[in-house]
XYZ file of C-alpha atoms in Angstrom:
379
model
C 0.093 -0.110 0.091
C 1.531 3.298 -1.227
C 1.018 5.876 1.383
C 1.935 9.566 1.025
C 2.066 11.879 3.933
C 2.003 15.413 3.030
C 3.467 17.936 5.483
C 5.685 17.525 8.603
C 3.904 19.973 10.888
C 2.689 18.489 14.116
C -0.050 16.259 12.661
C 2.255 14.950 9.949
C 5.184 14.484 11.926
C 3.157 12.590 14.629
C 1.832 10.296 11.765
C 5.224 9.678 10.467
C 7.032 9.019 13.780
C 4.210 6.686 14.969
C 4.514 4.299 11.921
C 6.441 1.111 12.011
C 7.859 -0.742 8.860
C 5.427 -3.533 8.239
C 5.160 -5.752 5.105
C 2.817 -4.257 2.451
C 3.327 -0.672 3.609
C 5.351 1.920 1.583
C 5.459 5.369 3.046
C 6.659 8.637 1.740
C 6.710 11.979 3.568
C 6.401 15.015 1.226
C 7.727 18.184 2.945
C 9.308 21.313 1.323
C 11.836 21.715 4.417
C 14.424 19.312 5.681
C 13.278 20.063 9.129
C 10.240 20.314 11.470
C 9.453 23.667 12.853
C 7.936 23.998 16.414
C 5.287 26.681 15.479
C 4.184 26.941 19.005
C 7.619 28.508 19.656
C 7.901 31.048 16.673
C 7.302 33.788 19.123
C 10.729 32.944 20.829
C 12.487 32.868 17.408
C 10.970 36.242 16.742
C 12.290 37.776 19.840
C 15.510 35.931 20.700
C 16.345 33.900 17.552
C 15.827 30.761 19.429
C 16.412 27.325 17.918
C 12.890 25.863 17.083
C 13.659 23.320 14.385
C 14.462 19.777 14.271
C 16.192 17.962 11.238
C 13.715 15.325 9.910
C 15.981 12.398 8.823
C 16.904 11.519 12.419
C 13.288 11.461 13.330
C 12.481 8.894 10.533
C 14.770 6.341 11.823
C 12.773 3.104 12.640
C 9.633 4.231 10.900
C 10.082 2.906 7.474
C 9.215 6.384 6.061
C 11.309 7.915 3.409
C 11.525 11.691 2.904
C 10.994 13.511 -0.354
C 11.812 17.173 0.028
C 9.241 18.957 -2.264
C 6.535 21.565 -2.190
C 2.844 20.440 -2.903
C 1.139 22.255 -5.484
C -2.342 20.544 -5.486
C -4.102 17.446 -4.294
C -6.760 15.888 -6.634
C -8.713 13.263 -4.678
C -10.848 12.193 -7.662
C -7.809 11.326 -9.694
C -5.736 10.021 -6.615
C -2.885 12.218 -7.448
C -0.642 14.795 -5.776
C 1.002 17.444 -7.999
C 4.256 18.902 -6.787
C 5.513 22.407 -7.680
C 8.400 20.951 -9.674
C 6.022 19.519 -12.138
C 6.004 15.892 -10.831
C 2.822 13.989 -10.056
C 2.604 11.240 -7.542
C -0.094 8.566 -7.185
C -1.252 6.862 -3.942
C -3.142 4.162 -2.536
C -3.578 5.896 0.856
C -3.137 9.718 1.542
C -2.533 11.735 4.620
C -3.015 15.482 4.236
C -1.360 17.532 7.024
C -0.395 20.763 5.023
C -1.534 23.064 7.882
C -3.027 26.459 7.598
C -2.427 30.075 6.205
C -3.026 33.536 7.825
C -6.645 34.728 7.606
C -6.617 38.471 7.116
C -10.398 38.755 6.948
C -10.231 41.117 3.884
C -9.213 44.016 6.367
C -7.966 46.522 3.974
C -4.186 46.946 3.634
C -3.655 44.220 6.361
C -2.290 41.448 4.138
C -0.035 43.996 2.242
C 1.499 45.660 5.323
C 1.324 43.292 8.201
C 4.005 40.515 9.053
C 2.656 37.195 9.733
C 3.999 34.559 12.218
C 3.675 31.317 10.479
C 7.286 30.298 9.511
C 10.888 30.867 10.290
C 11.224 33.747 7.621
C 8.543 35.743 9.446
C 10.231 35.233 12.931
C 13.600 36.351 11.268
C 11.981 39.350 9.864
C 10.551 40.440 13.233
C 13.775 39.618 15.032
C 15.823 41.695 12.508
C 13.341 44.656 12.936
C 13.674 44.722 16.663
C 17.399 44.673 16.417
C 17.467 47.520 13.881
C 15.327 49.780 16.141
C 18.123 49.763 18.751
C 20.798 50.839 16.236
C 21.982 54.387 16.977
C 21.472 55.453 13.321
C 17.650 54.165 13.169
C 15.372 56.972 12.126
C 11.904 55.351 11.908
C 9.046 54.585 14.072
C 10.059 51.842 16.623
C 6.680 50.869 18.038
C 4.923 47.500 17.303
C 1.398 46.682 16.902
C 0.232 43.019 17.339
C -3.267 42.169 16.144
C -4.971 39.304 17.891
C -4.741 38.707 21.723
C -5.171 34.821 21.539
C -2.305 32.422 22.348
C 0.210 33.382 19.573
C -0.412 37.216 20.096
C -0.060 37.103 23.848
C 3.106 34.911 23.798
C 4.642 37.129 21.154
C 4.330 40.368 22.804
C 5.690 39.119 26.185
C 8.723 37.895 24.463
C 9.097 41.178 22.528
C 8.741 43.129 25.696
C 11.548 41.001 27.377
C 13.845 41.538 24.342
C 13.235 45.223 24.280
C 14.025 45.419 28.082
C 17.364 43.647 27.458
C 18.380 45.726 24.419
C 17.329 48.989 26.307
C 19.758 48.160 29.040
C 22.565 47.074 26.812
C 22.423 50.121 24.361
C 20.883 52.918 26.630
C 17.850 53.522 24.495
C 14.226 53.416 25.606
C 12.235 50.393 24.840
C 9.636 50.857 21.993
C 5.872 50.621 22.694
C 4.074 47.401 22.092
C 0.230 47.576 21.410
C -1.796 44.407 21.657
C -5.095 45.001 19.716
C -7.994 42.502 20.092
C -11.529 42.988 18.642
C -13.019 40.707 21.292
C -13.699 41.666 24.997
C -10.959 39.902 26.490
C -7.472 38.358 25.971
C -6.815 34.626 26.006
C -10.496 33.258 25.753
C -9.148 29.694 26.110
C -8.291 30.301 29.758
C -10.478 30.777 32.774
C -10.915 34.063 34.478
C -8.335 33.663 37.221
C -5.642 32.528 34.837
C -6.538 35.207 32.431
C -6.263 37.853 34.985
C -2.774 36.570 36.010
C -1.639 36.731 32.167
C -3.116 40.074 31.963
C -1.337 41.473 34.967
C 1.958 39.996 33.493
C 1.502 41.936 30.321
C 0.690 45.125 32.098
C 3.850 44.785 34.238
C 5.758 44.644 31.061
C 4.258 47.782 29.971
C 2.270 46.367 27.037
C -0.602 48.462 25.901
C -3.681 46.086 25.824
C -6.589 47.327 23.698
C -9.362 44.857 24.002
C -12.775 45.761 22.058
C -10.735 47.554 19.460
C -11.054 46.144 15.858
C -8.588 46.734 13.213
C -10.337 48.555 10.309
C -7.451 49.099 7.995
C -3.536 49.098 7.697
C -1.049 51.058 5.996
C 2.716 50.772 5.883
C 3.217 52.627 9.004
C -0.184 52.604 10.922
C -3.424 50.785 11.774
C -6.805 52.378 12.218
C -8.810 50.651 15.104
C -12.536 51.050 15.977
C -14.386 50.603 19.260
C -17.699 48.937 19.689
C -19.270 52.515 19.752
C -17.705 53.390 16.504
C -14.829 55.695 17.807
C -11.681 55.456 15.563
C -8.160 56.179 16.118
C -4.888 55.728 14.351
C -1.859 54.062 15.871
C 1.393 54.729 14.314
C 3.931 51.911 14.073
C 7.191 50.758 12.567
C 6.014 47.172 12.506
C 2.489 45.577 12.283
C 2.041 41.859 13.182
C -1.222 40.026 12.555
C -1.959 36.923 14.689
C -5.704 37.225 14.477
C -6.794 34.143 12.490
C -6.008 31.198 10.399
C -7.790 29.360 7.618
C -6.981 25.820 6.056
C -4.516 25.541 3.144
C -6.643 25.428 -0.099
C -4.775 22.855 -2.092
C -7.265 19.868 -1.921
C -9.960 19.417 -4.573
C -12.615 16.719 -5.208
C -16.146 16.771 -6.215
C -17.452 14.987 -2.851
C -15.459 17.352 -0.473
C -17.335 19.042 2.271
C -15.845 22.215 3.876
C -16.793 23.928 7.052
C -15.583 27.046 8.807
C -12.241 28.362 7.787
C -12.193 26.210 4.874
C -11.384 23.020 6.839
C -12.392 19.696 5.171
C -15.253 17.661 6.959
C -13.857 14.359 8.226
C -15.621 11.299 9.591
C -14.851 9.629 13.023
C -11.660 8.125 11.582
C -10.346 11.434 10.233
C -10.958 10.462 6.689
C -12.485 13.028 4.180
C -16.250 12.131 3.598
C -16.602 10.340 0.524
C -12.867 9.508 0.324
C -12.189 6.396 2.549
C -8.476 6.306 1.578
C -7.807 10.086 2.436
C -7.220 11.290 5.927
C -7.216 14.981 6.482
C -5.495 16.048 9.879
C -4.254 19.006 11.789
C -5.444 22.602 10.807
C -6.855 21.344 7.474
C -9.385 18.915 8.879
C -12.687 19.694 10.651
C -12.909 16.822 13.173
C -15.572 16.894 15.891
C -15.288 16.132 19.571
C -17.553 13.976 21.710
C -20.000 16.963 22.183
C -20.272 17.473 18.344
C -18.063 20.620 18.324
C -15.060 21.278 16.123
C -11.749 20.066 17.661
C -9.444 23.088 18.182
C -6.464 23.689 15.823
C -3.800 23.128 18.570
C -0.647 21.239 18.446
C -1.779 18.684 21.103
C -4.863 17.745 19.076
C -2.734 17.620 15.743
C -0.565 15.173 17.403
C -3.373 13.119 18.685
C -4.702 12.900 15.049
C -1.446 11.913 13.726
C -1.082 9.162 16.040
C -4.460 7.688 15.428
C -3.991 8.068 11.613
C -0.673 6.102 11.916
C -2.565 3.316 13.726
C -5.325 3.267 11.165
C -2.827 3.110 8.110
C -1.101 0.117 9.801
C -4.569 -1.508 10.477
C -5.617 -0.895 6.732
C -2.460 -2.889 5.669
C -3.215 -5.669 8.017
C -6.894 -5.859 7.294
C -7.811 -4.854 10.884
C -10.810 -2.430 11.760
C -10.042 1.157 12.090
C -10.148 2.777 15.531
C -12.111 6.202 15.923
C -10.319 9.414 16.761
C -11.223 10.404 20.323
C -9.847 13.770 21.108
C -9.078 14.814 24.501
C -7.699 18.256 25.824
C -4.874 17.494 28.285
C -4.424 21.131 29.148
C -3.559 24.478 27.949
C -0.521 26.613 28.688
C 0.453 30.077 27.588
C 4.029 31.302 27.798
C 4.541 34.807 29.210
C 8.271 35.284 28.534
C 11.236 33.344 29.830
C 10.309 30.727 32.304
C 7.034 32.132 33.062
C 3.817 30.544 31.973
C 0.281 29.962 33.003
C -2.367 27.272 32.357
C -3.955 24.187 33.489
C -3.858 20.368 33.181
C -6.556 17.821 33.150
C -6.962 15.540 36.243
C -9.113 12.578 36.749
C -12.862 13.006 36.993
C -12.741 15.884 34.550
C -11.096 18.312 37.193
C -8.547 20.905 35.986
C -5.454 21.860 38.097
C -4.237 25.435 37.596
C -0.494 25.721 37.202
C 1.753 29.066 36.987
C 5.370 29.775 36.830
C 8.208 27.378 35.965
C 6.177 24.178 36.242
C 3.691 25.589 33.640
C 6.660 26.259 31.360
C 7.886 22.833 31.772
C 4.387 21.383 30.945
C 4.261 23.511 27.754
C 7.574 22.253 26.524
C 7.124 18.482 27.458
C 5.923 17.213 24.137
C 8.629 19.016 22.452
C 11.402 17.549 24.499
C 10.221 14.090 23.550
C 10.838 14.699 20.017
C 14.251 16.215 20.627
C 15.397 13.390 22.760
C 15.064 11.115 19.738
C 17.378 13.289 17.824
C 19.997 14.507 20.293
């Protein structure tokens, strides 16, 4: 059974590293980079140039999976083919699509053209280089930063940027720049309960970050954003760098007459994570619209992507061995938010559906635990 795995993000990598070499299974991982990027740590690379990648080849040892470094152009489920950017076309018996998401700019005028994303290493490099330039003696432009979106990525990014600015300010004798965190909703970090959210907000305020909840970005230019409150009041915020972390949508590369799509362009999947109408195609991670036990969409988080990848690997091996498939059963083990350095807040799941709130260094360790597991297999 020829199996193609598209993408080495959290979902694709979990699928790949969970496979074992068994008779009848031929597996190929298609990934444009020779490394996996820990996307949940891009904020650290943006602020501190942290190492957040792992080479793929060592991770594939013992899996029976081969790596083909290439970029996917399209996926045609009706023709059972994957087109690559270099012109090649690959056929498959079984397909795993884990190509992730792209930034959703919600058609806000000027935002896509003028805002930096935080989706890949080059974005982090761009932000890191800007921050360093603003502390050069000869820098003449606006030094302030506006970050749109106060979810997990936005909050983690502004805290790391504030730490970096404080460090450079002490080293070079220049004042730190202003950081604006703009959020259209009524609160930051809606994934957290009120007590943990308050702890996080106090940390942001201690950093001097200007939190602007209830402010919707209406348009962006090269050096400003216009925001509007619920009562219609508008104001212009000047900035040297605009960063948008306010939303994602599934990568639009899959086509097929029977495909169903839901919010954010995510492909509807069944209880085994297969695209409806295509029993040999698994859609996982940000691209798939899986439902939890309550019938609600599974969040697009790294932990759920990893769970989906492991379930998919098991089902691929079951298909080869003519065993029944196992349904995907999502579980949220916890949520942790980094607040700069070793500081973090979050919660972990306990028996009987209880939650344990954790702050400080222990929360930081919990957030990094899954990454250390992968790193240990390489180092």
